[in-house]
Tab-separated table of C-alpha atoms and ligand atoms in Angstrom:
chain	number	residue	atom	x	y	z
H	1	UNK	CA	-21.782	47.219	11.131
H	2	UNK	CA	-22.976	45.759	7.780
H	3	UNK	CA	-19.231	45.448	6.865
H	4	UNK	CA	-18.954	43.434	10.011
H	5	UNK	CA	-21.520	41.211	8.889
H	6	UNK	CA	-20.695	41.369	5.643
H	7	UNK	CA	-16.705	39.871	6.564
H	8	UNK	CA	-18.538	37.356	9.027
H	9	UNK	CA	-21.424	35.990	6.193
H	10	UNK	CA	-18.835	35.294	3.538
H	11	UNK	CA	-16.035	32.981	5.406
H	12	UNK	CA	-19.208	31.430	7.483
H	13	UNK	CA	-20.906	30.528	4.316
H	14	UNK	CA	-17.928	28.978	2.609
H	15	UNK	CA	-16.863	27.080	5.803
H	16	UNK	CA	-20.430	25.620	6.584
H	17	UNK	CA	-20.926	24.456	3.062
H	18	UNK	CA	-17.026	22.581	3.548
H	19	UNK	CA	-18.224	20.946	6.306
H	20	UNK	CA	-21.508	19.772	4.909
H	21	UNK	CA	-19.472	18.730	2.258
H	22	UNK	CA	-16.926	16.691	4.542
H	23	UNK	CA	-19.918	15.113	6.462
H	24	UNK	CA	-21.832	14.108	3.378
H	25	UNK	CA	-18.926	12.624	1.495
H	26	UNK	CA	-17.770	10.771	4.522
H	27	UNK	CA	-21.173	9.652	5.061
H	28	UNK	CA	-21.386	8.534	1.242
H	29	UNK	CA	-17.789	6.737	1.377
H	30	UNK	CA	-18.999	4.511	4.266
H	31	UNK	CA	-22.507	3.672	2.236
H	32	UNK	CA	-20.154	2.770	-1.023
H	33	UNK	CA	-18.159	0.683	1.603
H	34	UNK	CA	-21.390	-1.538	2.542
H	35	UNK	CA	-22.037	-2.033	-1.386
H	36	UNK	CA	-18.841	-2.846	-1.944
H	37	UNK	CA	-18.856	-5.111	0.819
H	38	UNK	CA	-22.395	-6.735	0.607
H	39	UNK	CA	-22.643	-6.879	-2.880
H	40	UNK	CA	-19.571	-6.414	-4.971
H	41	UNK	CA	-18.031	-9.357	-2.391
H	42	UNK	CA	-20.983	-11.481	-2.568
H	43	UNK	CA	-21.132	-11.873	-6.322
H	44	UNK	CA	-17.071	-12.365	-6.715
H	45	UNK	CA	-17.327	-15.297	-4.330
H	46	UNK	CA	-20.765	-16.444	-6.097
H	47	UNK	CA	-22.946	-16.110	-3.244
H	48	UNK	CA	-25.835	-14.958	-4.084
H	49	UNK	CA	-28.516	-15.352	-1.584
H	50	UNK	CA	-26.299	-12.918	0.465
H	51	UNK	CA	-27.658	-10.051	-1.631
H	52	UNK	CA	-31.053	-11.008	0.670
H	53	UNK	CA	-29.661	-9.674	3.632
H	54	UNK	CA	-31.214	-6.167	3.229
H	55	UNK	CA	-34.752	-7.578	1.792
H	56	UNK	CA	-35.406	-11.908	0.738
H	57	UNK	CA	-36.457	-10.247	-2.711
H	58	UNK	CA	-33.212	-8.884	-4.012
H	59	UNK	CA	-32.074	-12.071	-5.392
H	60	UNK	CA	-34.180	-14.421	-6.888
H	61	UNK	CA	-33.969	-17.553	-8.188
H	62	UNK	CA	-34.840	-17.935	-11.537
H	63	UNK	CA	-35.269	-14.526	-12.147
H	64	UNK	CA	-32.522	-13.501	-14.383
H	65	UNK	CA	-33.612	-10.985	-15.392
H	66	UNK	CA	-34.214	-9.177	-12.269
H	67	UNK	CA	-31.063	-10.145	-10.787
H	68	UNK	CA	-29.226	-9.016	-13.395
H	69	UNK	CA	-30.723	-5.458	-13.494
H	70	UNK	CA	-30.406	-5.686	-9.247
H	71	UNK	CA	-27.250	-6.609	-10.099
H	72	UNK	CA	-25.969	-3.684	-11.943
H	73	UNK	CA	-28.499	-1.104	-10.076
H	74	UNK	CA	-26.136	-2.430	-6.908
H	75	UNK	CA	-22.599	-1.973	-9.250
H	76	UNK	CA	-23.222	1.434	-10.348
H	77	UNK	CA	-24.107	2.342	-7.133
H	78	UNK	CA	-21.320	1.848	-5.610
H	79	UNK	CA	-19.499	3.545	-8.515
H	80	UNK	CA	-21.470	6.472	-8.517
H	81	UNK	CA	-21.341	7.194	-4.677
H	82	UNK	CA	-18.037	7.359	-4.775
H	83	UNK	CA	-17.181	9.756	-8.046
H	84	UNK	CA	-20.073	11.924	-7.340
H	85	UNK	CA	-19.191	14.288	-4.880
H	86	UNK	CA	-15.223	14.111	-6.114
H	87	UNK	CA	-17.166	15.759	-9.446
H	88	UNK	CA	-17.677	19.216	-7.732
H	89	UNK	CA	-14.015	19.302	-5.580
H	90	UNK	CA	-12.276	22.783	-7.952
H	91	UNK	CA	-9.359	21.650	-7.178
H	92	UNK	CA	-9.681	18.416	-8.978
H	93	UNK	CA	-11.686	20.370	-11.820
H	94	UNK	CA	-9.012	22.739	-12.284
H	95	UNK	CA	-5.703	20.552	-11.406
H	96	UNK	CA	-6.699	17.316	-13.682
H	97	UNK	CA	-9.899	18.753	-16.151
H	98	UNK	CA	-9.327	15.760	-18.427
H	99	UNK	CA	-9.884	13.103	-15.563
H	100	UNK	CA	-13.115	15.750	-14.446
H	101	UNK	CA	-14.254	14.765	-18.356
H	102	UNK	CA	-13.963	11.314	-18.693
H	103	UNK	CA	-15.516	10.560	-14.962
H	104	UNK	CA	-18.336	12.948	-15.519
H	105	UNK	CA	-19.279	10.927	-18.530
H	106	UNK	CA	-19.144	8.164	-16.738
H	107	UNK	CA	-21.379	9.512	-13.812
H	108	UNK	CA	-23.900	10.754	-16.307
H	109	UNK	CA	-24.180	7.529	-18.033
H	110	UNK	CA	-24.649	5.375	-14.905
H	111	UNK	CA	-26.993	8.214	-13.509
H	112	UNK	CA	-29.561	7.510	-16.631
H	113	UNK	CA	-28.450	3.395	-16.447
H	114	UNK	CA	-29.060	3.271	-12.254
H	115	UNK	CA	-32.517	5.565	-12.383
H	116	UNK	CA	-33.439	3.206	-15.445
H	117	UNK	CA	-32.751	0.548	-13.468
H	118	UNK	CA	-34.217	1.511	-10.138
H	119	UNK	CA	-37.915	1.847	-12.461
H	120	UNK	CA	-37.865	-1.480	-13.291
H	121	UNK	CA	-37.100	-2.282	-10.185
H	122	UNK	CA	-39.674	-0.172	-8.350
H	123	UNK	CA	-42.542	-0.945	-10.806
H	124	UNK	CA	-41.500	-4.261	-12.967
H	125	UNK	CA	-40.006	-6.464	-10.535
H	126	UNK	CA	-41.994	-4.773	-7.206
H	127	UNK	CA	-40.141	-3.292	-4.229
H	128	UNK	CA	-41.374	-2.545	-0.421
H	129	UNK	CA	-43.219	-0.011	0.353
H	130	UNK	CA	-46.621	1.243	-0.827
H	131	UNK	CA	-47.666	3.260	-3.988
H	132	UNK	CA	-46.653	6.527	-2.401
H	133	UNK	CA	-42.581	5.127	-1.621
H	134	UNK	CA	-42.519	3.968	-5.194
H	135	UNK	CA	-44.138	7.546	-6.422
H	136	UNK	CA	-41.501	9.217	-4.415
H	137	UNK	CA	-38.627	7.412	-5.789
H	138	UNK	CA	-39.783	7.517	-8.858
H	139	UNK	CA	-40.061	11.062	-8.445
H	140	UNK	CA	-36.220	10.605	-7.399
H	141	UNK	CA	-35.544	9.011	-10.247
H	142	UNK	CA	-36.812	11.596	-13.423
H	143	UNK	CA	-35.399	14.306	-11.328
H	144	UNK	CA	-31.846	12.844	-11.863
H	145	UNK	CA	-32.735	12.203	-15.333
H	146	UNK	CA	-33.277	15.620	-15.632
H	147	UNK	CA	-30.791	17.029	-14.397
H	148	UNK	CA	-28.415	14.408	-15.640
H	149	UNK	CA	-29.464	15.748	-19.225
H	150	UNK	CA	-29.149	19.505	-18.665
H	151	UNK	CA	-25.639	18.797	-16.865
H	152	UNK	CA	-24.655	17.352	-19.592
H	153	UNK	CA	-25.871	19.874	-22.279
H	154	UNK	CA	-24.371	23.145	-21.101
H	155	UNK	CA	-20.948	21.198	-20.233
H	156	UNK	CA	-21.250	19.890	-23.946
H	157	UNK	CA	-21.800	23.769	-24.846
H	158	UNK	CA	-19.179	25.329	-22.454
H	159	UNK	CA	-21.554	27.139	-20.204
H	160	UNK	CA	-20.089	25.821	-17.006
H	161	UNK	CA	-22.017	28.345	-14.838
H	162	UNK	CA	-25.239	26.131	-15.699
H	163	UNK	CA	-23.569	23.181	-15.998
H	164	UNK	CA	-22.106	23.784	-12.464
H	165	UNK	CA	-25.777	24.594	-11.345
H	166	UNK	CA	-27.176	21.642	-12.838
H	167	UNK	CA	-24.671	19.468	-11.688
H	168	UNK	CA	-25.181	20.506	-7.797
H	169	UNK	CA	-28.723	19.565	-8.420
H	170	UNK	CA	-27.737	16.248	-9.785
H	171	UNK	CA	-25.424	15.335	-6.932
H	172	UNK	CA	-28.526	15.766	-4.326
H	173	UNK	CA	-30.639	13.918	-6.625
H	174	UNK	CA	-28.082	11.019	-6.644
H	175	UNK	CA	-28.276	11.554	-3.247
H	176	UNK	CA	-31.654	11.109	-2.743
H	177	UNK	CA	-31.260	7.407	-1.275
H	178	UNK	CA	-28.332	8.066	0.464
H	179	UNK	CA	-30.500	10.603	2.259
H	180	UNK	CA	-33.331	8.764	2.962
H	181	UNK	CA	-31.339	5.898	4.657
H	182	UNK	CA	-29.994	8.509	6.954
H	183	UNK	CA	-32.645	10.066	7.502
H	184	UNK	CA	-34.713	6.717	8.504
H	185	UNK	CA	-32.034	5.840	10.689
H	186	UNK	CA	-32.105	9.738	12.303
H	187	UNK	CA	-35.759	9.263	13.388
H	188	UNK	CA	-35.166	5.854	14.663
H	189	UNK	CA	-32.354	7.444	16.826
H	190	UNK	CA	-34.510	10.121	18.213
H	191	UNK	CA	-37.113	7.773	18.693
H	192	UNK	CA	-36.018	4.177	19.004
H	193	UNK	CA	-39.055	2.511	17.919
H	194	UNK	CA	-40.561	2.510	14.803
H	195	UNK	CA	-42.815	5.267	15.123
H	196	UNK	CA	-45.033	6.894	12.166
H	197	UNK	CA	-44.487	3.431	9.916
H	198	UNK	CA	-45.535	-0.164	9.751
H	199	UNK	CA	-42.294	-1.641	9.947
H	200	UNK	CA	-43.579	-4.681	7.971
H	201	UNK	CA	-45.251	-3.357	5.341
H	202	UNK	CA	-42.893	-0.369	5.294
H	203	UNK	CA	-45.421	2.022	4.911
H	204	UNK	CA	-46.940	5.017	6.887
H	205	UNK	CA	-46.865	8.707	7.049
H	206	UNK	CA	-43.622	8.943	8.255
H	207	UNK	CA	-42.156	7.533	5.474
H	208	UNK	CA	-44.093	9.544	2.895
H	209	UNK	CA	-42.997	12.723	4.538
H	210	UNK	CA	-39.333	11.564	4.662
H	211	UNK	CA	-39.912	10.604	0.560
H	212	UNK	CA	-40.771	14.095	0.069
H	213	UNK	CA	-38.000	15.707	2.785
H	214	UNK	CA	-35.178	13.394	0.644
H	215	UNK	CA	-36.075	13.413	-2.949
H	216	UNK	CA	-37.913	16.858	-3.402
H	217	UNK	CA	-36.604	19.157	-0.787
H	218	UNK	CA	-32.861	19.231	-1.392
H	219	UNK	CA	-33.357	20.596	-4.657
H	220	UNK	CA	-35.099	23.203	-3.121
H	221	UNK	CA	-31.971	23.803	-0.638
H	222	UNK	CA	-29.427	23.568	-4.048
H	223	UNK	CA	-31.681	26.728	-5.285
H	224	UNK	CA	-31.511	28.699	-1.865
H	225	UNK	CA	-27.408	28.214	-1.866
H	226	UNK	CA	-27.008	29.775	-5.228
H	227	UNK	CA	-29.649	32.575	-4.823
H	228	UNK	CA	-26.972	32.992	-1.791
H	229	UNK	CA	-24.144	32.531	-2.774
H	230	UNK	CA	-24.816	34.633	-6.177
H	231	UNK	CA	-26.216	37.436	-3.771
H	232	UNK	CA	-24.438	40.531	-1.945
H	233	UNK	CA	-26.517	39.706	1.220
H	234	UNK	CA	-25.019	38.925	4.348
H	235	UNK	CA	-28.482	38.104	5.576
H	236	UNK	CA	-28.472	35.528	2.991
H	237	UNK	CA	-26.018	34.065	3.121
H	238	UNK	CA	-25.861	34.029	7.342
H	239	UNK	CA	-29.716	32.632	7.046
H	240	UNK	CA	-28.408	30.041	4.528
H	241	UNK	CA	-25.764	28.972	6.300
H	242	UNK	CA	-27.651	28.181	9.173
H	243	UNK	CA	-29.934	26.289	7.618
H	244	UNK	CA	-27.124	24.189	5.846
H	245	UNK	CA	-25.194	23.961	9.725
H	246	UNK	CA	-28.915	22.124	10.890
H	247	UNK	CA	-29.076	20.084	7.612
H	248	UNK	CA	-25.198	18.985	8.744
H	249	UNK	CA	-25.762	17.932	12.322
H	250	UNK	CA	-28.682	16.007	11.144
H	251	UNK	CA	-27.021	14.013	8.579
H	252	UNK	CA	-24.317	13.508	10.842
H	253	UNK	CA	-26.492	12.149	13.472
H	254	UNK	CA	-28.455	9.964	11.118
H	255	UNK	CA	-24.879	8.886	9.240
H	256	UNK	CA	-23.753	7.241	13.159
H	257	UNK	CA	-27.209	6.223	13.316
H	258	UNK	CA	-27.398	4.419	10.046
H	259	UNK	CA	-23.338	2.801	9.933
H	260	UNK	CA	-24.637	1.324	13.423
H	261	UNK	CA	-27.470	0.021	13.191
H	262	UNK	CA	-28.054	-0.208	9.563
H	263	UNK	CA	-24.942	-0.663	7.056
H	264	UNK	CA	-21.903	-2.507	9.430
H	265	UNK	CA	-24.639	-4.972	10.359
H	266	UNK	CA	-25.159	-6.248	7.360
H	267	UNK	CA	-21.889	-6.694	5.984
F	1	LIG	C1	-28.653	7.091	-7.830
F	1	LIG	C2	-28.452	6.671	-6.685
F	1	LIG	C3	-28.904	5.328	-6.161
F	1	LIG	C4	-28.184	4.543	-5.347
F	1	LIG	C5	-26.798	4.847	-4.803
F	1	LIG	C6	-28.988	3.363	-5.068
F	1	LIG	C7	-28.571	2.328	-4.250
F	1	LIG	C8	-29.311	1.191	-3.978
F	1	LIG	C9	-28.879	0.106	-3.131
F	1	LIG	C10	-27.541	0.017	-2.409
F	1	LIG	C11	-29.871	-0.820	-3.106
F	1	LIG	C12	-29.892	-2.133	-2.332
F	1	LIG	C13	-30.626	-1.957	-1.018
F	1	LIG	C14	-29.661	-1.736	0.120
F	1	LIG	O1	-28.778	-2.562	0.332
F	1	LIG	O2	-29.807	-0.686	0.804
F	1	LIG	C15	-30.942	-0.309	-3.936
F	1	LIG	C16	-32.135	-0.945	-4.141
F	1	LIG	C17	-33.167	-0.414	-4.878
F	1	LIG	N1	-33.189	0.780	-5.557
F	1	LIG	FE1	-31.668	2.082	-5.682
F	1	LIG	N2	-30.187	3.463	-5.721
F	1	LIG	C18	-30.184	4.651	-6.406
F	1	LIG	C19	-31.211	5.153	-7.177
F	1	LIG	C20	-32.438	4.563	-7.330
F	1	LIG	C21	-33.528	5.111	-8.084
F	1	LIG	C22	-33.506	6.446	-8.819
F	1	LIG	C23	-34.557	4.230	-7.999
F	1	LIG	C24	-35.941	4.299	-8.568
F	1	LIG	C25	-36.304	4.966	-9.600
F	1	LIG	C26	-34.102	3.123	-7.184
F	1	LIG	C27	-34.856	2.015	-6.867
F	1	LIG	C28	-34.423	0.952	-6.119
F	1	LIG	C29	-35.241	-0.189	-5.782
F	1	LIG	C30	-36.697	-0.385	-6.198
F	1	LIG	C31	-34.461	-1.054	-5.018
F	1	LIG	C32	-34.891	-2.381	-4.407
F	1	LIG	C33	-35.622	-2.057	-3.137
F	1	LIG	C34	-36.694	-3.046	-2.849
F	1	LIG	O3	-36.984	-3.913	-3.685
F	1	LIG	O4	-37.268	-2.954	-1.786
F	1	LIG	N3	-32.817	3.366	-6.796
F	1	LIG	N4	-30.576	0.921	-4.457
């Protein structure tokens, strides 16, 4: 019986994480689309008051300053969505290592640049959302810091266990926006009104919860997979895996949710 389980946890666990995997990157491809799209087109063809589409405050005359440092928060974006997840693929790793080097530099250098970047923005320039959103991200933004430095460090000293660890960690911190954009968008599917927020102030207990649930919590989840996946427990690794299958069909959900009513839109 335990063998049974044992042949059943294994594959399960694998499969589920594949197709969180699939979902996610799909769902992160589309978002990169939208930057590309709303930003990277806008500034080619020199229109700038198109970056106001999402918020009037993005671009702002007179500002350089802040535009510029909009600006590039919006370019690496884009950039980083898209190499991110591609990091962790072992076949890539293992096929083409030297291509795995040079764009992991590059994703650790825009991960410090775009969390730099996202400060100012959050407390320099001023961005929606009351004191708790702009703790959260915040909060968002020194986690990937952090783990953007120790992925970094144990690559630099060939321990690719941690560096592996560290760099699953960094990924959902990257993440973290990604997230919370699908995650709004979830809620307002299940709902379909804005319920729990002040949709003009952008404020409210929903969105401090979802702050926490996108920033905070996934590194939590990173921490459960490897205690799993590093274990000889089915139970583990079956518990895991359905907790990773819910996490899925959410994101899912809220990936329709937000490409429909949130990204194509606007673009
Ligand atoms: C690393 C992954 C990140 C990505 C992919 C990302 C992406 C974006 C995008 C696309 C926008 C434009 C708004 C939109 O069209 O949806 C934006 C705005 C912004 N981001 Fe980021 N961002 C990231 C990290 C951060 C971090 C770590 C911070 C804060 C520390 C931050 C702070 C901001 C702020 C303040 C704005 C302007 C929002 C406003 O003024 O209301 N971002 N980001």
């Amino acid at each position: 019986m335990k063998q049974a389980i044992q042949a059943i946890a294994i594959p399960l666990f694998r499969n589920v994480t594949r197709f969180w995997f699939i979902v996610t990157y799909c769902g992160q491809l589309i978002f990169a689309y939208y930057i590309l799209m709303l930003y990277y087109k806008s500034t080619v063809l020199g229109d700038f008051e198109k970056w106001n589409t999402a918020s009037p405050h993005f671009y702002t005359k007179g500002d350089v300053v802040g535009n510029l440092i909009f600006g590039l928060h919006v370019a690496l974006a884009a950039v980083v969505t898209i190499l991110g997840p591609l990091q962790l693929v072992p076949k890539i790793r293992n096929k083409v290592p030297g291509i795995h080097r040079i764009c992991g530099r590059i994703y650790i250098f825009s991960a410090f640049l775009i969390s730099a970047a996202g400060l100012y923005l959050t407390w320099v320039r001023g961005a929606i959302g009351g004191p708790f959103s702009a703790i959260g991200i915040s909060i968002n933004g020194l986690i990937i810091i952090v783990c953007a430095f120790f992925a970094i460090r144990y690559a630099m000293q060939r321990n690719i266990k941690l560096h592996n660890q560290w760099a699953v960690h960094l990924l959902l911190a990257m993440s973290g926006v990604w997230l919370f954009r699908v995650f709004f968008m979830l809620w307002m599917v299940i709902h379909r009104a804005p319920v729990g927020f002040d949709p003009e102030t952008f404020t409210g207990p929903f969105l401090n919860a979802l702050a926490v649930f996108v920033y905070i919590l996934p590194q939590a989840v990173v921490a459960l997979y490897f205690k799993a996946k590093f274990s000889n427990s089915a139970n583990k690794k079956l518990a895991f895996s359905l907790l990773l299958f819910v996490i899925t069909i959410g994101t899912a959900v809220g990936t329709v949710g937000a490409i429909s009513g949130m990204w194509l839109p606007r673009i």
